[in-house]
Short mmCIF file of C-alpha atoms in Angstrom, two decimals:
data_model
loop_
_atom_site.label_atom_id
_atom_site.label_comp_id
_atom_site.label_asym_id
_atom_site.label_seq_id
_atom_site.Cartn_x
_atom_site.Cartn_y
_atom_site.Cartn_z
CA MET A 30 136.37 23.80 77.08
CA HIS A 31 138.88 25.76 79.12
CA PHE A 32 140.05 24.50 82.48
CA GLN A 33 141.81 27.84 82.94
CA ARG A 34 138.53 29.34 84.09
CA LEU A 35 138.47 26.96 87.03
CA LEU A 36 141.33 28.62 88.88
CA GLY A 37 141.91 31.78 86.91
CA ILE A 38 145.37 30.65 85.83
CA THR A 39 146.76 29.52 82.53
CA THR A 40 147.58 25.92 83.36
CA ILE A 41 146.14 23.11 85.41
CA LEU A 42 148.27 20.34 86.87
CA GLY A 43 146.71 16.95 86.54
CA LEU A 44 147.43 13.39 85.53
CA VAL A 45 147.33 11.54 82.26
CA LEU A 46 146.75 7.85 82.82
CA GLN A 47 147.10 5.58 79.86
CA GLY A 48 146.32 2.06 78.75
CA SER A 49 149.05 -0.27 77.65
CA ALA A 50 148.77 0.61 73.96
CA ALA A 51 148.58 4.40 74.32
CA PRO A 52 151.53 6.27 72.79
CA GLY A 53 153.77 8.42 74.94
CA PRO A 54 153.62 12.21 75.27
CA SER A 55 154.18 14.20 72.13
CA GLY A 56 156.59 17.04 71.58
CA THR A 57 155.64 20.70 71.77
CA GLY A 58 152.98 21.68 69.22
CA THR A 59 152.15 18.10 68.27
CA CYS A 60 149.37 15.80 69.34
CA ARG A 61 148.96 12.38 70.88
CA TYR A 62 146.44 10.16 69.11
CA THR A 63 144.26 7.72 70.96
CA THR A 64 140.99 5.90 70.48
CA VAL A 65 139.21 7.05 73.65
CA ALA A 66 139.91 9.99 75.96
CA ILE A 67 138.27 9.72 79.38
CA LEU A 68 137.87 13.06 81.13
CA GLY A 69 138.07 12.45 84.86
CA GLY A 70 139.65 9.74 87.00
CA GLY A 71 136.89 9.14 89.55
CA MET A 72 134.85 5.96 89.87
CA ALA A 73 133.03 6.50 86.56
CA GLY A 74 136.23 7.26 84.65
CA ILE A 75 138.05 4.23 86.00
CA THR A 76 135.16 1.81 85.34
CA ALA A 77 134.73 3.22 81.84
CA ALA A 78 138.42 2.53 81.17
CA GLN A 79 138.08 -0.92 82.71
CA ALA A 80 135.12 -1.72 80.45
CA LEU A 81 137.22 -0.75 77.43
CA ASN A 82 140.16 -2.79 78.66
CA ASN A 83 137.88 -5.80 79.21
CA GLN A 84 137.03 -5.61 75.49
CA SER A 85 140.76 -5.52 74.60
CA ILE A 86 140.66 -1.80 73.83
CA THR A 87 143.80 -0.52 75.53
CA ASP A 88 144.38 2.56 73.39
CA PHE A 89 142.85 5.10 75.78
CA VAL A 90 143.98 7.88 78.10
CA ILE A 91 142.39 9.26 81.26
CA VAL A 92 142.84 12.98 81.81
CA GLU A 93 142.47 13.83 85.49
CA TYR A 94 142.30 17.32 87.02
CA GLN A 95 144.03 16.35 90.27
CA ASN A 96 147.27 14.53 91.04
CA ARG A 97 145.33 11.50 92.28
CA ILE A 98 142.46 9.29 91.16
CA GLY A 99 139.19 8.79 93.01
CA GLY A 100 137.30 12.03 92.38
CA ARG A 101 134.84 12.77 95.17
CA VAL A 102 136.05 9.67 97.01
CA ASN A 103 138.69 11.56 98.91
CA HIS A 104 140.27 10.99 102.33
CA THR A 105 142.76 12.83 104.49
CA THR A 106 144.76 12.38 107.67
CA PHE A 107 143.25 13.92 110.77
CA GLY A 108 143.98 14.25 114.48
CA ARG A 109 146.46 12.21 116.45
CA LYS A 110 146.67 8.72 117.89
CA ALA A 111 148.51 7.88 121.09
CA ASP A 112 151.51 6.71 119.04
CA GLY A 113 151.76 10.06 117.25
CA THR A 114 150.33 8.88 113.92
CA SER A 115 147.11 10.23 112.45
CA TYR A 116 143.65 8.84 111.80
CA VAL A 117 142.14 8.79 108.31
CA VAL A 118 138.73 10.35 107.63
CA GLU A 119 136.69 10.55 104.44
CA LEU A 120 135.87 14.01 103.17
CA GLY A 121 133.53 12.74 100.46
CA ALA A 122 131.80 9.38 100.04
CA TYR A 123 131.87 7.59 103.41
CA TRP A 124 129.50 4.63 103.27
CA VAL A 125 129.03 1.45 101.26
CA GLN A 126 125.27 1.75 100.91
CA GLY A 127 122.80 -1.00 100.13
CA VAL A 128 124.20 -4.21 101.64
CA GLY A 129 122.60 -7.45 102.80
CA ALA A 130 119.60 -8.10 100.56
CA THR A 131 119.69 -11.88 100.83
CA ASN A 132 122.09 -12.38 103.70
CA GLY A 133 120.23 -10.59 106.46
CA PRO A 134 121.20 -7.27 108.03
CA GLY A 135 123.39 -6.56 110.98
CA LYS A 136 126.79 -8.05 110.13
CA ASN A 137 129.46 -6.21 112.09
CA SER A 138 131.88 -6.05 109.16
CA ILE A 139 131.25 -5.85 105.46
CA ASN A 140 133.63 -8.77 105.01
CA GLU A 141 131.23 -10.95 107.00
CA VAL A 142 128.48 -10.46 104.40
CA GLU A 143 128.34 -13.72 102.48
CA ASN A 144 128.50 -14.02 98.73
CA VAL A 145 125.24 -14.73 96.90
CA THR A 146 124.50 -16.54 93.69
CA ASP A 147 122.44 -13.78 92.07
CA PRO A 148 124.85 -10.98 91.04
CA SER A 149 121.96 -8.55 90.43
CA SER A 150 121.21 -8.55 94.16
CA VAL A 151 124.75 -7.52 95.11
CA ASN A 152 125.95 -3.94 95.16
CA PRO A 153 129.15 -3.88 93.06
CA ILE A 154 130.79 -1.64 95.66
CA LEU A 155 130.26 -4.43 98.20
CA GLY A 156 132.17 -6.77 95.91
CA LEU A 157 135.04 -4.31 95.62
CA ALA A 158 135.08 -3.69 99.37
CA GLN A 159 135.39 -7.41 99.98
CA LYS A 160 137.95 -7.85 97.21
CA TYR A 161 140.26 -5.26 98.76
CA ASN A 162 139.43 -6.20 102.35
CA LEU A 163 138.17 -2.72 103.11
CA THR A 164 137.79 -2.04 106.84
CA THR A 165 134.24 -0.89 107.65
CA ALA A 166 131.75 -0.66 110.50
CA LEU A 167 127.99 -1.15 110.40
CA SER A 168 126.16 2.15 110.87
CA ASP A 169 123.06 1.92 113.03
CA PHE A 170 120.99 4.99 112.26
CA SER A 171 118.44 3.96 114.87
CA SER A 172 121.12 4.48 117.53
CA ILE A 173 120.19 8.10 118.25
CA GLN A 174 120.37 10.32 121.32
CA THR A 175 118.24 13.48 121.02
CA TYR A 176 118.96 16.96 122.38
CA ASP A 177 117.85 20.55 122.24
CA ASP A 178 119.25 23.80 123.64
CA THR A 179 118.41 22.69 127.19
CA GLY A 180 120.34 19.42 127.02
CA SER A 181 119.23 15.81 126.61
CA VAL A 182 115.52 15.61 125.68
CA ASP A 183 113.91 12.38 124.46
CA TYR A 184 111.87 12.98 121.33
CA THR A 185 112.80 9.70 119.65
CA TYR A 186 109.09 8.79 119.63
CA LEU A 187 108.81 11.18 116.69
CA LEU A 188 110.98 8.82 114.68
CA ASP A 189 108.22 6.19 114.91
CA GLU A 190 105.62 8.73 113.83
CA TYR A 191 107.80 9.69 110.90
CA GLU A 192 108.29 6.06 109.82
CA THR A 193 104.54 5.37 109.97
CA ALA A 194 103.87 8.36 107.75
CA SER A 195 106.75 7.35 105.49
CA ASP A 196 105.16 3.94 104.87
CA LYS A 197 101.91 5.63 103.86
CA MET A 198 103.85 8.07 101.71
CA ALA A 199 105.50 5.15 99.91
CA GLU A 200 102.08 3.77 99.01
CA ILE A 201 101.10 7.17 97.63
CA GLY A 202 104.36 7.32 95.70
CA SER A 203 103.69 3.90 94.19
CA THR A 204 100.32 5.17 92.98
CA ILE A 205 102.06 8.12 91.36
CA LEU A 206 104.47 5.79 89.57
CA LYS A 207 101.78 3.37 88.42
CA ASN A 208 99.20 5.90 87.25
CA ASN A 209 101.43 8.61 85.81
CA LEU A 210 100.08 11.25 88.17
CA GLN A 211 101.91 14.54 88.59
CA ASP A 212 104.95 14.36 90.83
CA MET A 213 105.13 16.10 94.20
CA SER A 214 107.81 16.99 96.71
CA ILE A 215 108.85 14.70 99.55
CA ARG A 216 107.34 17.22 101.99
CA GLN A 217 104.00 17.11 100.17
CA GLY A 218 104.03 13.31 100.06
CA MET A 219 104.86 13.05 103.76
CA ALA A 220 101.98 15.44 104.54
CA LEU A 221 99.60 13.14 102.69
CA GLY A 222 101.06 10.30 104.75
CA GLY A 223 100.21 12.17 107.96
CA TRP A 224 103.53 13.85 108.82
CA ARG A 225 102.94 17.60 109.14
CA PRO A 226 105.51 19.11 111.52
CA LYS A 227 104.63 22.58 112.72
CA VAL A 228 107.15 25.23 111.77
CA ASP A 229 107.82 26.04 115.43
CA ASP A 230 108.05 22.40 116.57
CA MET A 231 111.82 22.25 116.37
CA ALA A 232 112.08 18.65 117.59
CA ALA A 233 109.81 17.52 114.75
CA GLN A 234 111.74 19.76 112.34
CA ALA A 235 114.99 18.07 113.42
CA ILE A 236 113.47 14.64 112.71
CA ASP A 237 112.14 15.91 109.36
CA TRP A 238 115.60 17.18 108.43
CA LEU A 239 117.35 13.98 109.54
CA ARG A 240 115.06 11.58 107.71
CA GLY A 241 114.27 13.82 104.76
CA ASP A 242 116.96 16.29 103.79
CA VAL A 243 119.98 14.16 104.69
CA GLU A 244 119.42 11.45 102.06
CA SER A 245 119.41 13.89 99.14
CA ALA A 246 121.55 16.64 100.72
CA SER A 247 118.74 18.93 99.61
CA PRO A 248 115.57 20.35 101.23
CA VAL A 249 112.59 17.97 101.26
CA GLY A 250 110.40 20.72 99.83
CA GLU A 251 112.52 20.76 96.67
CA SER A 252 113.14 17.04 96.10
CA SER A 253 111.02 14.80 93.86
CA LEU A 254 108.94 12.25 95.74
CA ALA A 255 108.68 9.82 92.82
CA PHE A 256 112.36 9.71 91.98
CA SER A 257 113.51 9.76 95.61
CA LEU A 258 111.36 6.67 96.20
CA ALA A 259 112.76 5.05 93.08
CA ALA A 260 116.36 5.76 94.10
CA GLY A 261 115.77 4.28 97.53
CA GLY A 262 114.12 1.28 95.99
CA PHE A 263 116.92 0.61 93.58
CA THR A 264 119.60 0.71 96.25
CA PHE A 265 117.99 -0.49 99.47
CA GLY A 266 115.22 -2.63 97.97
CA GLN A 267 117.44 -4.34 95.44
CA PHE A 268 120.70 -4.61 97.34
CA GLY A 269 119.79 -4.46 101.03
CA PRO A 270 119.08 -2.12 103.94
CA ASP A 271 122.50 -1.73 105.55
CA ASN A 272 125.11 1.02 105.39
CA TYR A 273 128.77 0.46 106.28
CA LEU A 274 130.99 3.40 107.20
CA VAL A 275 134.54 3.10 105.86
CA THR A 276 137.20 3.17 108.59
CA ASP A 277 140.08 1.84 106.51
CA PRO A 278 143.40 3.67 107.06
CA ARG A 279 144.13 3.27 103.34
CA GLY A 280 141.00 5.28 102.49
CA TYR A 281 137.84 4.45 100.56
CA SER A 282 139.64 5.24 97.30
CA THR A 283 141.62 2.01 97.80
CA ILE A 284 138.94 0.16 95.84
CA ILE A 285 139.24 2.56 92.89
CA GLU A 286 143.03 2.61 92.97
CA GLY A 287 143.10 -1.18 93.23
CA GLU A 288 140.94 -1.63 90.14
CA ALA A 289 142.91 0.97 88.19
CA ALA A 290 146.18 -0.81 88.98
CA THR A 291 144.93 -3.95 87.23
CA PHE A 292 144.95 -2.32 83.79
CA LEU A 293 146.56 1.14 83.85
CA LYS A 294 150.17 1.01 82.77
CA LYS A 295 151.45 4.54 83.26
CA MET A 296 150.73 7.80 85.08
CA THR A 297 152.41 11.03 83.98
CA ALA A 298 151.91 14.66 84.96
CA ALA A 299 150.50 17.00 82.30
CA TYR A 300 148.88 20.40 81.83
CA PHE A 301 145.59 20.53 79.95
CA SER A 302 142.73 22.67 78.87
CA ILE A 303 139.81 20.87 77.22
CA PRO A 304 138.33 20.10 74.04
CA ASN A 305 136.57 20.52 70.75
CA TYR A 306 134.13 17.78 69.79
CA SER A 307 132.51 16.79 66.49
CA ASP A 308 131.06 13.88 64.55
CA THR A 309 134.58 12.65 63.80
CA GLY A 310 136.26 12.91 67.19
CA VAL A 311 137.25 14.97 70.22
CA THR A 312 140.40 17.04 70.72
CA VAL A 313 141.78 17.86 74.16
CA TYR A 314 144.17 20.81 74.03
CA ASN A 315 147.23 21.46 76.19
CA HIS A 316 148.22 24.99 77.22
CA ASP A 317 151.44 24.75 75.22
CA GLY A 318 149.72 23.77 71.97
CA THR A 319 150.01 20.00 72.33
CA CYS A 320 146.84 18.00 72.46
CA ILE A 321 145.15 14.62 72.65
CA LYS A 322 143.10 13.65 69.61
CA ALA A 323 140.58 10.88 70.26
CA LYS A 324 137.91 9.14 68.22
CA TYR A 325 135.62 9.22 71.28
CA ALA A 326 135.60 10.94 74.66
CA ILE A 327 133.73 10.20 77.88
CA CYS A 328 133.10 13.24 80.09
CA THR A 329 132.78 12.23 83.76
CA PHE A 330 132.78 15.74 85.22
CA SER A 331 130.41 16.25 88.15
CA LEU A 332 127.04 17.85 87.55
CA GLY A 333 128.28 20.80 89.61
CA VAL A 334 131.17 21.43 87.23
CA LEU A 335 128.83 21.31 84.23
CA GLN A 336 126.27 23.60 85.85
CA ASN A 337 128.76 26.24 86.91
CA ALA A 338 130.15 26.73 83.41
CA ALA A 339 133.54 25.77 84.77
CA VAL A 340 134.28 24.34 81.34
CA ASP A 341 133.35 25.72 77.92
CA PHE A 342 132.39 23.22 75.24
CA ASN A 343 133.29 23.94 71.65
CA PRO A 344 130.88 24.05 69.97
CA GLU A 345 128.43 25.09 72.68
CA LEU A 346 126.28 22.19 73.85
CA PRO A 347 122.82 22.17 72.25
CA LEU A 348 119.90 23.69 74.13
CA TRP A 349 118.36 20.34 75.04
CA LYS A 350 121.61 19.31 76.75
CA ARG A 351 122.18 22.65 78.50
CA THR A 352 118.59 22.61 79.73
CA ALA A 353 118.97 19.10 81.13
CA ILE A 354 122.17 20.06 82.96
CA GLN A 355 120.41 22.96 84.69
CA LYS A 356 117.22 21.00 85.48
CA PHE A 357 118.93 18.83 88.09
CA THR A 358 120.53 19.93 91.34
CA MET A 359 123.84 19.34 93.05
CA GLY A 360 123.41 18.73 96.78
CA THR A 361 126.05 19.58 99.34
CA TYR A 362 126.83 17.26 102.26
CA THR A 363 129.60 18.70 104.41
CA LYS A 364 131.19 16.78 107.29
CA ILE A 365 132.94 18.83 109.97
CA PHE A 366 135.49 16.76 111.92
CA MET A 367 136.54 17.45 115.51
CA GLN A 368 138.89 15.56 117.78
CA PHE A 369 138.76 16.16 121.52
CA ASN A 370 140.96 15.03 124.38
CA GLU A 371 138.10 12.87 125.67
CA THR A 372 134.76 11.43 124.61
CA PHE A 373 132.32 13.56 126.60
CA TRP A 374 129.27 12.29 124.67
CA PRO A 375 127.61 8.86 125.25
CA LYS A 376 130.29 6.34 124.33
CA ASN A 377 127.94 3.71 122.85
CA SER A 378 125.79 6.07 120.75
CA GLN A 379 126.57 6.46 117.08
CA ASN A 380 124.30 9.46 116.40
CA LEU A 381 123.37 12.62 118.26
CA LEU A 382 120.50 14.80 117.00
CA TYR A 383 120.21 18.45 118.01
CA ALA A 384 117.04 20.54 117.65
CA SER A 385 118.01 24.20 117.40
CA PRO A 386 115.46 26.52 119.03
CA ASP A 387 115.15 28.70 115.93
CA ARG A 388 117.01 27.23 112.91
CA ARG A 389 116.12 24.01 111.11
CA GLY A 390 119.21 21.93 110.27
CA TYR A 391 121.59 24.09 112.31
CA PHE A 392 124.37 21.65 113.27
CA ALA A 393 121.60 19.10 113.77
CA SER A 394 123.57 15.88 113.25
CA PHE A 395 126.65 14.66 115.11
CA GLN A 396 128.13 11.22 114.51
CA SER A 397 130.64 9.54 116.78
CA LEU A 398 133.70 7.83 115.34
CA SER A 399 134.66 6.88 118.88
CA ALA A 400 131.71 4.46 119.10
CA PRO A 401 132.37 0.70 119.38
CA GLY A 402 133.49 -0.80 116.08
CA PHE A 403 134.53 2.50 114.53
CA LEU A 404 137.69 4.43 115.42
CA GLU A 405 137.39 3.48 119.07
CA GLY A 406 139.26 5.73 121.45
CA SER A 407 139.75 8.39 118.78
CA ASN A 408 137.53 10.98 120.53
CA ILE A 409 136.45 12.09 117.05
CA LEU A 410 133.00 13.54 116.41
CA PHE A 411 131.76 14.91 113.12
CA ALA A 412 128.85 17.24 112.43
CA THR A 413 126.96 17.32 109.14
CA VAL A 414 125.52 20.39 107.44
CA LEU A 415 123.59 20.44 104.19
CA ALA A 416 122.52 22.70 101.34
CA GLU A 417 122.14 26.37 102.36
CA GLU A 418 123.68 25.74 105.78
CA ALA A 419 126.67 24.12 104.06
CA TYR A 420 127.01 27.13 101.75
CA ARG A 421 126.95 29.44 104.77
CA VAL A 422 129.54 27.44 106.68
CA GLU A 423 131.84 27.36 103.67
CA ARG A 424 132.05 31.14 103.79
CA LEU A 425 133.14 31.06 107.44
CA SER A 426 136.64 30.49 108.71
CA ASP A 427 137.43 27.31 110.63
CA HIS A 428 137.65 29.42 113.78
CA GLU A 429 134.18 30.93 113.25
CA THR A 430 132.58 27.56 112.50
CA GLN A 431 134.25 25.93 115.48
CA ALA A 432 132.96 28.69 117.76
CA GLU A 433 129.37 28.12 116.57
CA ILE A 434 129.59 24.35 117.04
CA MET A 435 131.04 24.68 120.53
CA VAL A 436 128.03 26.77 121.59
CA VAL A 437 125.75 23.98 120.36
CA LEU A 438 127.72 21.20 122.09
CA ARG A 439 127.73 23.10 125.38
CA GLN A 440 123.95 23.48 125.11
CA MET A 441 123.62 19.75 124.47
CA PHE A 442 125.76 18.88 127.52
CA PRO A 443 125.09 21.51 130.20
CA GLY A 444 127.16 21.07 133.31
CA THR A 445 129.90 19.32 131.38
CA THR A 446 133.23 21.02 130.87
CA ILE A 447 133.89 20.70 127.16
CA PRO A 448 137.35 21.79 125.98
CA GLU A 449 138.08 23.18 122.56
CA PRO A 450 138.86 20.46 120.00
CA THR A 451 142.48 19.50 119.50
CA ALA A 452 141.91 19.10 115.74
CA PHE A 453 139.28 20.66 113.47
CA LEU A 454 138.74 20.17 109.73
CA TYR A 455 136.09 20.32 107.02
CA PRO A 456 136.05 20.53 103.20
CA ARG A 457 134.47 23.31 101.14
CA TRP A 458 132.73 21.24 98.48
CA ASN A 459 131.04 24.17 96.76
CA LYS A 460 134.40 25.87 96.33
CA GLU A 461 136.15 22.82 94.87
CA GLU A 462 136.59 23.69 91.19
CA TRP A 463 136.52 20.02 90.21
CA ALA A 464 133.29 19.24 92.11
CA TYR A 465 131.06 22.22 93.00
CA GLY A 466 128.99 20.14 95.40
CA SER A 467 128.75 16.62 96.78
CA TYR A 468 126.29 14.62 94.68
CA SER A 469 123.27 15.07 92.43
CA ASN A 470 119.58 15.15 93.29
CA TRP A 471 116.34 15.05 91.29
CA PRO A 472 114.26 18.13 92.11
CA LEU A 473 110.50 18.40 91.85
CA GLY A 474 109.36 18.80 88.24
CA THR A 475 111.96 16.61 86.54
CA THR A 476 111.18 13.64 84.30
CA LEU A 477 112.93 10.64 82.82
CA GLU A 478 113.04 12.38 79.45
CA MET A 479 114.91 15.30 81.00
CA HIS A 480 117.33 12.90 82.63
CA GLN A 481 117.89 10.97 79.44
CA ASN A 482 118.95 14.24 77.86
CA LEU A 483 121.45 14.67 80.69
CA ARG A 484 123.10 11.32 79.93
CA ALA A 485 122.73 11.37 76.13
CA ASN A 486 125.88 11.83 74.04
CA ASN A 487 126.68 14.76 71.77
CA SER A 488 128.29 13.39 68.66
CA ARG A 489 131.33 11.47 69.94
CA LEU A 490 131.33 13.17 73.33
CA TRP A 491 129.71 10.87 75.90
CA PHE A 492 128.74 11.51 79.51
CA ALA A 493 128.93 9.31 82.62
CA GLY A 494 128.86 9.70 86.39
CA GLU A 495 126.55 9.27 89.36
CA ALA A 496 124.37 12.13 88.06
CA THR A 497 123.68 10.28 84.79
CA SER A 498 122.32 7.22 86.62
CA SER A 499 118.53 7.20 86.77
CA GLN A 500 118.60 4.23 89.14
CA TYR A 501 121.42 5.13 91.53
CA PHE A 502 121.97 8.90 91.30
CA GLY A 503 123.75 10.24 94.36
CA PHE A 504 125.45 6.90 95.09
CA LEU A 505 128.98 5.71 94.37
CA HIS A 506 127.62 2.57 92.76
CA GLY A 507 125.71 4.85 90.36
CA ALA A 508 129.04 6.13 89.06
CA TRP A 509 130.29 2.51 88.82
CA PHE A 510 127.33 1.43 86.67
CA GLU A 511 127.38 4.50 84.45
CA GLY A 512 131.10 4.34 83.76
CA ARG A 513 130.86 0.66 82.87
CA GLU A 514 127.85 1.30 80.62
CA ALA A 515 129.48 4.14 78.67
CA GLY A 516 132.73 2.23 78.24
CA ALA A 517 130.92 -0.89 77.04
CA GLN A 518 128.77 1.07 74.58
CA ILE A 519 131.77 2.81 73.04
CA ALA A 520 133.62 -0.51 72.89
CA GLY A 521 130.66 -1.89 70.95
CA LEU A 522 130.77 1.00 68.51
CA ILE A 523 134.52 0.61 68.01
CA LYS A 524 134.38 -3.14 67.51
CA GLY A 525 131.17 -3.07 65.50
CA TYR A 526 128.92 -5.26 67.63
CA CYS A 527 126.98 -2.37 69.16
CA THR A 528 125.48 -3.97 72.25
CA ASN A 529 125.20 -2.60 75.74
CA VAL A 530 126.20 -4.40 78.94
CA THR A 531 122.82 -6.17 79.16
CA GLY A 532 123.20 -7.61 75.68
CA GLU A 533 120.60 -5.38 74.02
CA LYS A 534 121.29 -3.82 70.64
CA GLU A 535 122.23 -0.17 71.01
CA CYS A 536 124.05 1.44 68.09
CA GLY A 537 124.63 5.05 67.21
CA GLY A 538 124.55 6.58 70.67
CA ARG A 539 121.92 7.36 73.27
CA LYS A 540 118.52 8.78 72.45
CA HIS A 541 117.69 12.36 73.38
CA TYR A 542 114.49 14.40 73.26
CA GLU A 543 114.36 17.72 71.43
CA THR A 544 110.77 18.15 72.66
CA LEU A 545 109.87 17.07 76.18
CA ALA A 546 106.50 15.48 76.93
CA GLY A 547 106.52 16.83 80.49
CA THR A 548 105.58 13.56 82.17
CA THR A 549 107.09 10.21 83.06
CA PRO A 550 105.20 7.29 81.45
CA PRO A 551 103.83 4.65 83.83
CA ASN A 552 105.60 1.81 81.99
CA ALA A 553 108.99 3.37 82.74
CA TYR A 554 109.34 1.18 85.82
CA THR A 555 109.75 -2.48 86.57
CA VAL A 556 109.59 -3.88 90.11
CA VAL A 557 112.49 -5.39 92.08
CA ASN A 558 111.74 -6.91 95.49
CA GLY A 559 108.53 -4.90 95.69
CA TRP A 560 110.23 -1.58 94.92
CA PRO A 561 110.37 0.38 91.65
CA GLY A 562 113.43 -1.23 90.18
CA GLY A 563 114.22 -0.61 86.52
CA LEU A 564 113.97 2.57 84.52
CA LEU A 565 113.42 2.00 80.82
CA TYR A 566 114.20 4.78 78.41
#
């Protein structure tokens, strides 16, 4: 693979993080030898390394593209406080999702959620948030004020209609899962449940976008009903219904950095291009001829990086793997942050929904960080755009995007003098060479066999990340589980006991399918708390 293609230059500055037993950097033209090379220092890379370390395998290195760890968990300073310091906002992952299964919903802080005796009912990210005393606030997505181009208009009754249809749709989805019927899109399933918004009913289209597109960062007409239901069941049925927005000034990545600090011994800057793989090992090459030679490697690159041919594998990945990579989609969820000199929107409302008169999903969602319990008094509002609208906005300048949003806000609050924001910021996720999008989604027409091919290893090159999780794709805890699983499986191969994290025998790598059956078998699922809850390969 060649990282040079990512930026069109000959070298890439990154980090090499090493375990306690890893040798130091080699001289020019020579190579460093290690047992495991982990490509990427996001959540999956760090938990993979931690799983190795927990099995007393400390001879590993983590090769990271950026000069930080955390991957798509990425924060930045923004705006100004009265004392002249800045706030911290999250550009990527923002919520701890799936909290409160056995403790009851509605705790104001994630640290108030009590510990439970059954670890399987606790989201591991919740445990890390509590361990590092992460500051959070409970998001109430039912706290919504609705607007259109004439100002405040109450169409919240449509939310109830949507939820009624959604319940019926879930029953239909369960039938699909149980009887191995052909999959359908979320839009098709909702239509069978009774939700059929007219194309020119823009209030209903805004509700459809908010409750449908937002979860997957992809259009509801393109997303799989069966696997969207399963993903929701795994997270919110197994772990709990609540979502906590991270407001910690240290940033969400504190939990990843904190875990890494417990076992990583050294961080050094290095320049790397990437590697050849075979049945005997993986070699990661440096631009100056030095390299890392490893017995195994774990690739934690995002699905977007793999899909965009940002890296070249040598030899080329087999057709079954390349097909699997292209079968799935990378959604884009872009948050546009604005700070004003006052909070001109309702001070107690967390969410504002805008129905554009002619464009579905056009700056439809605004969320207030100035609401009680969040960054109170910050006067910060952020808009969310998805998919094609996110791609469009990324091609605009900040000035152009700000101008469009200000037209929308002045329509929402006619008669109110709204000044230009004092601070304005948003990321361009589709232009980030190390991400190419926000998180993965299962489109209509995919199967478990296809996904197993996505996560299956090629020789000694393994894969891990939120996209390789069949249960928790699109979630940070999906990356946590997949990194831990890959690290534990390689540890088993190295030490000769060949068991996975659940204690089942699993030697020789992960199964893949040269020939796809084209369906998902009905016995692929178990049930957890009444939801589909365990995918069996």
